[in-house]
Amino acid sequence: MSLSDAAFPAARPRRLRSTPAWRRLAAETRVNPAQLVLPLFIAEGASEPRPISSMPGVVQHTADSLRVELALAAAAGIGGVMLFGVPEHKDAIGSGATDPAGILNVATRIAAAEVGDALVVQTDLCLDEFTDHGHCGVLDARGRVDNDATLERYREMALAQAQSGSALLGLSGMMDGQVAAVRAALDGAGRSDVALLGYAAKYASAFYGPFREAVQSSLEGDRRTYQLDPANRREGAREIALDVAESADVVMVKPAMSYLDVLADAAAVSPVPVWAYQVSGEYSMVEAAAAQGWIDRERAIDETLTSIVRAGADAVLTYWAIEAAERWTHA
Ligand code: PBG
């Protein structure tokens, strides 16, 4: 055998892919159920769980079906739940968000009582589900989203959520200074124990479409004056840095799959955990294609979650959290 025969090709990466055992041992990324967070919708006044037609398999919960789902989530060993409220009545300032009897605060008390030890109970801290105009903040006289007036509402909302038992407040409104404002309000009220998740790099995305049905959003127009332009990677990094400087305990990139570069940038520099939100449109695209028989549903789901973790996410918010956790546990 000549030297050149032996040397060609010297590198044979296929060796490590040659059997299932090899591939299992050589995998660089492993996703653990503990890294998954399940978003949940709870509807005020619902007597039955209500299917969300644009998100097959996802429902708006009643108090009773919420309890069942929370128990399943805890049994599956996922990391936490993120709660969203769907109120019956909305107004200009989103009063339901700060009302202790408002649906999100009621649901939070239920979750804290049922699974507060097993899971990190998290709440969406944003006004859009509660405002009649559907924006994430309050409006000024000319109809523009008023940043600093909104921060006042967020401070009140934070105290209501902390009081209800939320362990982690998800600041998803993209107002400037929201993390610092809410941190100060909590600390001033003796609630330095409550953690903050800054949706630091949240983009104005078409992939939130199905969510708008899920929460029966009243929004007309869009959120481009406060959410990031999908074109902007450096600005995403700036928003991450600002939320870290304002002492966010965790920062988020959202959506996930179209923003893996932003996620990888953040993961490379962030001193705090970086999470990603696999949003409604990402979920519904896979479900719709799978329903047509165009893709292998389970493989596609696992590939999306693996990719998001591979890019640098420490945890992922995903509507598939329970299903994926159960599949991997029994794999
Ligand atoms: C705002 C909020 C939104 C989502 C989570 N929090 C909607 C928006 O910004 O329009 C979207 C989540 C999803 O699409 O799954 N409260």
Short mmCIF file of C-alpha atoms and ligand atoms in Angstrom, two decimals:
data_model
loop_
_atom_site.label_atom_id
_atom_site.label_comp_id
_atom_site.label_asym_id
_atom_site.label_seq_id
_atom_site.Cartn_x
_atom_site.Cartn_y
_atom_site.Cartn_z
CA MET A 1 0.00 0.00 0.00
CA SER A 2 1.47 3.31 -1.03
CA LEU A 3 1.66 6.23 1.33
CA SER A 4 -0.73 8.23 -0.82
CA ASP A 5 -3.41 5.50 -0.69
CA ALA A 6 -3.25 5.36 3.09
CA ALA A 7 -3.45 9.12 3.30
CA PHE A 8 -6.54 9.51 1.15
CA PRO A 9 -8.73 10.57 2.76
CA ALA A 10 -6.93 10.84 6.08
CA ALA A 11 -9.87 12.51 7.76
CA ARG A 12 -12.99 10.34 7.90
CA PRO A 13 -15.60 12.15 10.02
CA ARG A 14 -18.16 9.52 9.01
CA ARG A 15 -16.61 7.06 11.51
CA LEU A 16 -18.35 8.83 14.37
CA ARG A 17 -21.69 8.71 12.55
CA SER A 18 -21.60 5.06 11.64
CA THR A 19 -23.92 3.57 14.28
CA PRO A 20 -26.68 4.81 16.58
CA ALA A 21 -24.37 4.20 19.54
CA TRP A 22 -21.62 6.31 17.96
CA ARG A 23 -24.04 9.12 17.11
CA ARG A 24 -25.40 9.11 20.63
CA LEU A 25 -21.92 9.33 22.11
CA ALA A 26 -20.72 11.96 19.65
CA ALA A 27 -23.70 14.32 19.98
CA GLU A 28 -22.50 17.80 20.87
CA THR A 29 -25.87 19.15 21.97
CA ARG A 30 -28.29 17.50 24.34
CA VAL A 31 -31.56 19.08 25.30
CA ASN A 32 -32.85 18.29 28.75
CA PRO A 33 -36.50 18.55 29.85
CA ALA A 34 -35.36 20.92 32.63
CA GLN A 35 -34.47 23.46 29.92
CA LEU A 36 -38.02 23.72 28.61
CA VAL A 37 -40.62 26.27 29.66
CA LEU A 38 -44.28 25.88 28.68
CA PRO A 39 -46.36 28.97 27.83
CA LEU A 40 -49.98 28.62 29.01
CA PHE A 41 -53.10 30.69 28.27
CA ILE A 42 -55.86 31.07 30.84
CA ALA A 43 -59.21 32.54 29.82
CA GLU A 44 -61.44 34.44 32.20
CA GLY A 45 -64.97 33.11 32.37
CA ALA A 46 -64.30 30.00 30.29
CA SER A 47 -66.33 26.94 31.27
CA GLU A 48 -64.53 24.61 28.83
CA PRO A 49 -60.98 24.73 27.47
CA ARG A 50 -61.14 26.64 24.17
CA PRO A 51 -59.11 25.35 21.23
CA ILE A 52 -56.99 27.94 19.42
CA SER A 53 -57.58 27.19 15.74
CA SER A 54 -54.27 28.68 14.56
CA MET A 55 -52.33 26.62 17.13
CA PRO A 56 -53.57 23.02 16.84
CA GLY A 57 -53.14 21.23 20.16
CA VAL A 58 -52.99 24.45 22.23
CA VAL A 59 -55.99 25.73 24.21
CA GLN A 60 -57.10 28.60 26.36
CA HIS A 61 -57.44 26.98 29.77
CA THR A 62 -60.10 27.13 32.44
CA ALA A 63 -58.96 27.10 36.06
CA ASP A 64 -59.61 23.35 36.18
CA SER A 65 -57.84 22.47 32.94
CA LEU A 66 -54.95 24.71 34.03
CA ARG A 67 -54.55 22.58 37.17
CA VAL A 68 -54.42 19.41 35.08
CA GLU A 69 -51.87 20.89 32.68
CA LEU A 70 -49.69 22.14 35.53
CA ALA A 71 -49.62 18.65 37.02
CA LEU A 72 -48.60 17.20 33.64
CA ALA A 73 -45.87 19.82 33.30
CA ALA A 74 -44.46 19.01 36.72
CA ALA A 75 -44.62 15.27 36.05
CA ALA A 76 -42.79 15.75 32.73
CA GLY A 77 -39.91 17.39 34.58
CA ILE A 78 -39.85 20.61 32.58
CA GLY A 79 -38.30 23.75 34.03
CA GLY A 80 -41.25 26.08 34.33
CA VAL A 81 -44.42 27.60 32.95
CA MET A 82 -45.06 31.09 31.54
CA LEU A 83 -48.61 32.28 32.15
CA PHE A 84 -50.67 34.55 29.88
CA GLY A 85 -54.13 35.83 30.81
CA VAL A 86 -57.06 36.33 28.46
CA PRO A 87 -59.42 38.76 30.22
CA GLU A 88 -63.13 39.21 29.48
CA HIS A 89 -62.95 43.00 29.66
CA LYS A 90 -60.28 45.34 28.37
CA ASP A 91 -59.76 49.09 28.76
CA ALA A 92 -57.33 51.82 27.76
CA ILE A 93 -54.89 51.29 30.66
CA GLY A 94 -55.23 47.51 30.99
CA SER A 95 -56.80 47.61 34.46
CA GLY A 96 -57.15 43.84 34.54
CA ALA A 97 -53.38 43.49 34.68
CA THR A 98 -53.07 45.12 38.08
CA ASP A 99 -56.34 43.91 39.59
CA PRO A 100 -55.59 41.15 42.12
CA ALA A 101 -58.78 39.48 40.85
CA GLY A 102 -57.63 39.80 37.21
CA ILE A 103 -57.33 36.53 35.36
CA LEU A 104 -53.54 36.43 35.16
CA ASN A 105 -53.14 37.10 38.86
CA VAL A 106 -55.77 34.48 39.69
CA ALA A 107 -54.00 31.94 37.46
CA THR A 108 -50.67 32.79 39.07
CA ARG A 109 -52.02 32.06 42.54
CA ILE A 110 -53.32 28.72 41.28
CA ALA A 111 -49.96 27.83 39.69
CA ALA A 112 -47.93 28.92 42.70
CA ALA A 113 -50.11 26.81 44.97
CA GLU A 114 -50.19 23.74 42.72
CA VAL A 115 -46.63 23.53 41.37
CA GLY A 116 -44.71 26.42 42.93
CA ASP A 117 -42.12 24.05 44.37
CA ALA A 118 -41.66 21.82 41.31
CA LEU A 119 -41.62 24.50 38.60
CA VAL A 120 -40.52 28.11 38.20
CA VAL A 121 -43.85 29.90 37.83
CA GLN A 122 -43.45 32.82 35.43
CA THR A 123 -45.81 35.53 34.24
CA ASP A 124 -46.02 37.73 31.16
CA LEU A 125 -45.57 41.31 32.29
CA CYS A 126 -47.08 43.28 29.44
CA LEU A 127 -50.30 45.20 28.92
CA ASP A 128 -51.30 44.00 25.45
CA GLU A 129 -53.68 41.27 26.59
CA PHE A 130 -55.46 43.78 28.82
CA THR A 131 -55.72 46.92 26.70
CA ASP A 132 -58.65 47.62 24.37
CA HIS A 133 -56.25 49.06 21.76
CA GLY A 134 -54.01 45.98 22.08
CA HIS A 135 -50.73 47.81 22.53
CA CYS A 136 -48.13 46.74 25.07
CA GLY A 137 -48.34 50.08 26.84
CA VAL A 138 -50.65 53.01 27.48
CA LEU A 139 -51.19 55.68 24.82
CA ASP A 140 -50.61 59.42 24.96
CA ALA A 141 -53.06 62.06 23.74
CA ARG A 142 -51.90 61.58 20.16
CA GLY A 143 -52.30 57.80 20.27
CA ARG A 144 -48.61 56.93 20.54
CA VAL A 145 -47.33 54.36 23.03
CA ASP A 146 -46.13 56.45 26.00
CA ASN A 147 -42.94 54.84 27.29
CA ASP A 148 -42.65 56.40 30.72
CA ALA A 149 -46.35 56.32 31.55
CA THR A 150 -46.23 52.62 30.63
CA LEU A 151 -43.37 52.05 33.06
CA GLU A 152 -45.66 53.26 35.86
CA ARG A 153 -48.20 50.61 34.87
CA TYR A 154 -45.46 47.96 34.68
CA ARG A 155 -44.33 48.80 38.22
CA GLU A 156 -47.87 48.26 39.51
CA MET A 157 -48.25 45.09 37.46
CA ALA A 158 -44.98 43.75 38.86
CA LEU A 159 -46.15 44.20 42.42
CA ALA A 160 -49.47 42.49 41.65
CA GLN A 161 -47.68 39.55 40.03
CA ALA A 162 -45.17 39.24 42.86
CA GLN A 163 -48.03 39.33 45.34
CA SER A 164 -49.75 36.54 43.40
CA GLY A 165 -46.70 34.30 43.68
CA SER A 166 -44.86 34.68 40.37
CA ALA A 167 -41.18 33.78 40.72
CA LEU A 168 -40.04 35.31 37.43
CA LEU A 169 -41.59 38.29 35.68
CA GLY A 170 -41.36 38.19 31.88
CA LEU A 171 -40.94 41.76 30.70
CA SER A 172 -42.10 41.43 27.10
CA GLY A 173 -43.27 44.97 26.34
CA MET A 174 -40.04 46.40 24.89
CA MET A 175 -40.32 49.73 26.71
CA ASP A 176 -37.02 51.51 27.33
CA GLY A 177 -35.92 51.20 30.96
CA GLN A 178 -38.52 48.56 31.86
CA VAL A 179 -36.13 46.24 33.68
CA ALA A 180 -34.68 49.01 35.85
CA ALA A 181 -38.12 50.44 36.60
CA VAL A 182 -39.60 47.11 37.66
CA ARG A 183 -36.50 46.12 39.65
CA ALA A 184 -36.71 49.37 41.62
CA ALA A 185 -40.42 48.91 42.29
CA LEU A 186 -39.93 45.36 43.56
CA ASP A 187 -36.91 46.19 45.68
CA GLY A 188 -38.72 49.22 47.12
CA ALA A 189 -41.56 46.93 48.17
CA GLY A 190 -39.24 44.41 49.81
CA ARG A 191 -39.53 41.94 46.93
CA SER A 192 -35.90 41.57 45.94
CA ASP A 193 -36.62 37.81 45.86
CA VAL A 194 -38.58 38.05 42.57
CA ALA A 195 -36.47 37.55 39.43
CA LEU A 196 -36.74 39.39 36.12
CA LEU A 197 -36.64 37.97 32.61
CA GLY A 198 -35.89 40.75 30.15
CA TYR A 199 -37.27 40.09 26.66
CA ALA A 200 -34.28 42.07 25.63
CA ALA A 201 -34.10 41.31 21.93
CA LYS A 202 -37.73 40.97 20.90
CA TYR A 203 -38.33 41.57 17.23
CA ALA A 204 -41.44 42.91 15.47
CA SER A 205 -42.25 39.54 13.93
CA ALA A 206 -44.91 38.05 11.67
CA PHE A 207 -44.38 34.82 13.60
CA TYR A 208 -46.51 36.14 16.49
CA GLY A 209 -49.59 35.83 14.26
CA PRO A 210 -51.20 32.78 15.90
CA PHE A 211 -50.53 34.18 19.40
CA ARG A 212 -52.72 37.16 18.58
CA GLU A 213 -55.63 34.73 18.18
CA ALA A 214 -54.55 32.85 21.29
CA VAL A 215 -54.97 35.94 23.45
CA GLN A 216 -57.77 37.47 21.34
CA SER A 217 -55.63 40.53 20.74
CA SER A 218 -57.40 43.76 19.84
CA LEU A 219 -54.34 45.20 18.12
CA GLU A 220 -54.75 47.15 14.92
CA GLY A 221 -51.54 48.18 13.25
CA ASP A 222 -48.25 46.85 14.55
CA ARG A 223 -45.61 47.16 17.26
CA ARG A 224 -42.78 48.52 15.18
CA THR A 225 -42.28 51.63 17.31
CA TYR A 226 -41.16 49.47 20.22
CA GLN A 227 -40.16 45.98 19.02
CA LEU A 228 -36.89 45.55 17.12
CA ASP A 229 -36.56 45.70 13.35
CA PRO A 230 -35.80 42.16 12.05
CA ALA A 231 -32.96 43.69 10.04
CA ASN A 232 -30.99 44.66 13.15
CA ARG A 233 -28.42 42.34 14.74
CA ARG A 234 -26.21 44.92 16.43
CA GLU A 235 -29.23 46.63 17.95
CA GLY A 236 -30.30 43.26 19.38
CA ALA A 237 -26.91 43.01 21.09
CA ARG A 238 -27.37 46.54 22.43
CA GLU A 239 -30.76 45.67 23.92
CA ILE A 240 -29.24 42.58 25.57
CA ALA A 241 -26.47 44.72 27.08
CA LEU A 242 -28.95 47.29 28.35
CA ASP A 243 -31.13 44.68 30.07
CA VAL A 244 -28.06 43.12 31.67
CA ALA A 245 -26.95 46.57 32.86
CA GLU A 246 -30.45 47.13 34.31
CA SER A 247 -29.90 43.87 36.23
CA ALA A 248 -32.12 41.44 34.38
CA ASP A 249 -31.61 37.97 35.87
CA VAL A 250 -32.21 36.31 32.50
CA VAL A 251 -32.37 37.77 29.00
CA MET A 252 -34.45 36.53 26.09
CA VAL A 253 -34.21 36.46 22.32
CA LYS A 254 -37.54 36.20 20.51
CA PRO A 255 -38.56 34.68 18.11
CA ALA A 256 -36.02 31.87 18.13
CA MET A 257 -35.37 30.26 14.76
CA SER A 258 -35.15 33.36 12.58
CA TYR A 259 -32.84 35.00 15.14
CA LEU A 260 -30.24 32.33 15.93
CA ASP A 261 -27.44 34.77 15.05
CA VAL A 262 -28.73 37.22 17.64
CA LEU A 263 -29.02 34.34 20.11
CA ALA A 264 -25.47 33.13 19.46
CA ASP A 265 -24.13 36.68 19.83
CA ALA A 266 -25.89 37.06 23.18
CA ALA A 267 -24.81 33.63 24.43
CA ALA A 268 -21.19 34.48 23.69
CA VAL A 269 -21.11 37.57 25.90
CA SER A 270 -23.97 37.48 28.40
CA PRO A 271 -23.06 37.08 32.07
CA VAL A 272 -26.64 35.91 32.77
CA PRO A 273 -28.60 33.02 31.22
CA VAL A 274 -29.91 33.58 27.68
CA TRP A 275 -33.24 32.03 26.81
CA ALA A 276 -35.11 31.87 23.53
CA TYR A 277 -38.85 31.92 22.81
CA GLN A 278 -39.96 29.56 20.07
CA VAL A 279 -43.08 31.54 19.24
CA SER A 280 -46.55 30.64 18.04
CA GLY A 281 -45.81 30.96 14.32
CA GLU A 282 -42.79 28.67 14.63
CA TYR A 283 -45.04 26.10 16.31
CA SER A 284 -47.91 26.44 13.86
CA MET A 285 -45.71 26.20 10.75
CA VAL A 286 -44.39 22.81 11.83
CA GLU A 287 -47.83 21.58 12.89
CA ALA A 288 -49.40 22.70 9.61
CA ALA A 289 -46.71 21.15 7.43
CA ALA A 290 -46.82 17.93 9.44
CA ALA A 291 -50.63 17.79 9.16
CA GLN A 292 -50.18 17.86 5.38
CA GLY A 293 -47.72 14.99 5.62
CA TRP A 294 -44.96 17.20 4.26
CA ILE A 295 -42.52 16.78 7.14
CA ASP A 296 -41.90 14.24 9.90
CA ARG A 297 -43.49 16.05 12.84
CA GLU A 298 -41.49 14.62 15.75
CA ARG A 299 -38.15 14.84 13.99
CA ALA A 300 -38.88 18.41 12.96
CA ILE A 301 -39.83 19.41 16.50
CA ASP A 302 -36.69 17.86 17.99
CA GLU A 303 -34.54 19.44 15.29
CA THR A 304 -35.92 22.92 16.02
CA LEU A 305 -35.31 22.59 19.76
CA THR A 306 -31.84 21.11 19.29
CA SER A 307 -30.93 23.95 16.91
CA ILE A 308 -32.05 26.62 19.35
CA VAL A 309 -29.99 25.07 22.16
CA ARG A 310 -27.04 24.51 19.81
CA ALA A 311 -27.10 28.24 18.97
CA GLY A 312 -26.69 29.02 22.67
CA ALA A 313 -30.04 29.05 24.45
CA ASP A 314 -29.83 27.96 28.09
CA ALA A 315 -33.58 27.36 28.08
CA VAL A 316 -36.37 27.48 25.50
CA LEU A 317 -39.98 28.58 25.81
CA THR A 318 -41.91 26.19 23.59
CA TYR A 319 -45.50 25.04 23.19
CA TRP A 320 -44.12 21.52 22.75
CA ALA A 321 -42.44 21.48 26.19
CA ILE A 322 -44.41 18.60 27.72
CA GLU A 323 -44.44 16.47 24.58
CA ALA A 324 -40.73 16.90 23.94
CA ALA A 325 -39.82 16.26 27.58
CA GLU A 326 -41.85 13.05 27.63
CA ARG A 327 -40.36 11.83 24.35
CA TRP A 328 -36.79 12.42 25.46
CA THR A 329 -37.36 10.90 28.86
CA HIS A 330 -38.64 7.70 27.28
CA ALA A 331 -36.17 7.67 24.38
C1 PBG B 1 -46.62 40.30 24.37
C2 PBG B 1 -46.24 38.95 23.85
C3 PBG B 1 -46.42 38.47 22.56
C4 PBG B 1 -45.93 37.17 22.55
C5 PBG B 1 -45.49 36.90 23.83
N1 PBG B 1 -45.67 38.03 24.62
C6 PBG B 1 -47.10 39.06 21.40
C7 PBG B 1 -46.60 40.23 20.71
O1 PBG B 1 -45.55 40.80 21.02
O2 PBG B 1 -47.31 40.65 19.80
C8 PBG B 1 -45.91 36.26 21.38
C9 PBG B 1 -45.68 34.83 21.70
C10 PBG B 1 -45.93 33.92 20.56
O3 PBG B 1 -46.16 34.34 19.41
O4 PBG B 1 -45.90 32.71 20.81
N2 PBG B 1 -47.35 40.18 25.59
#
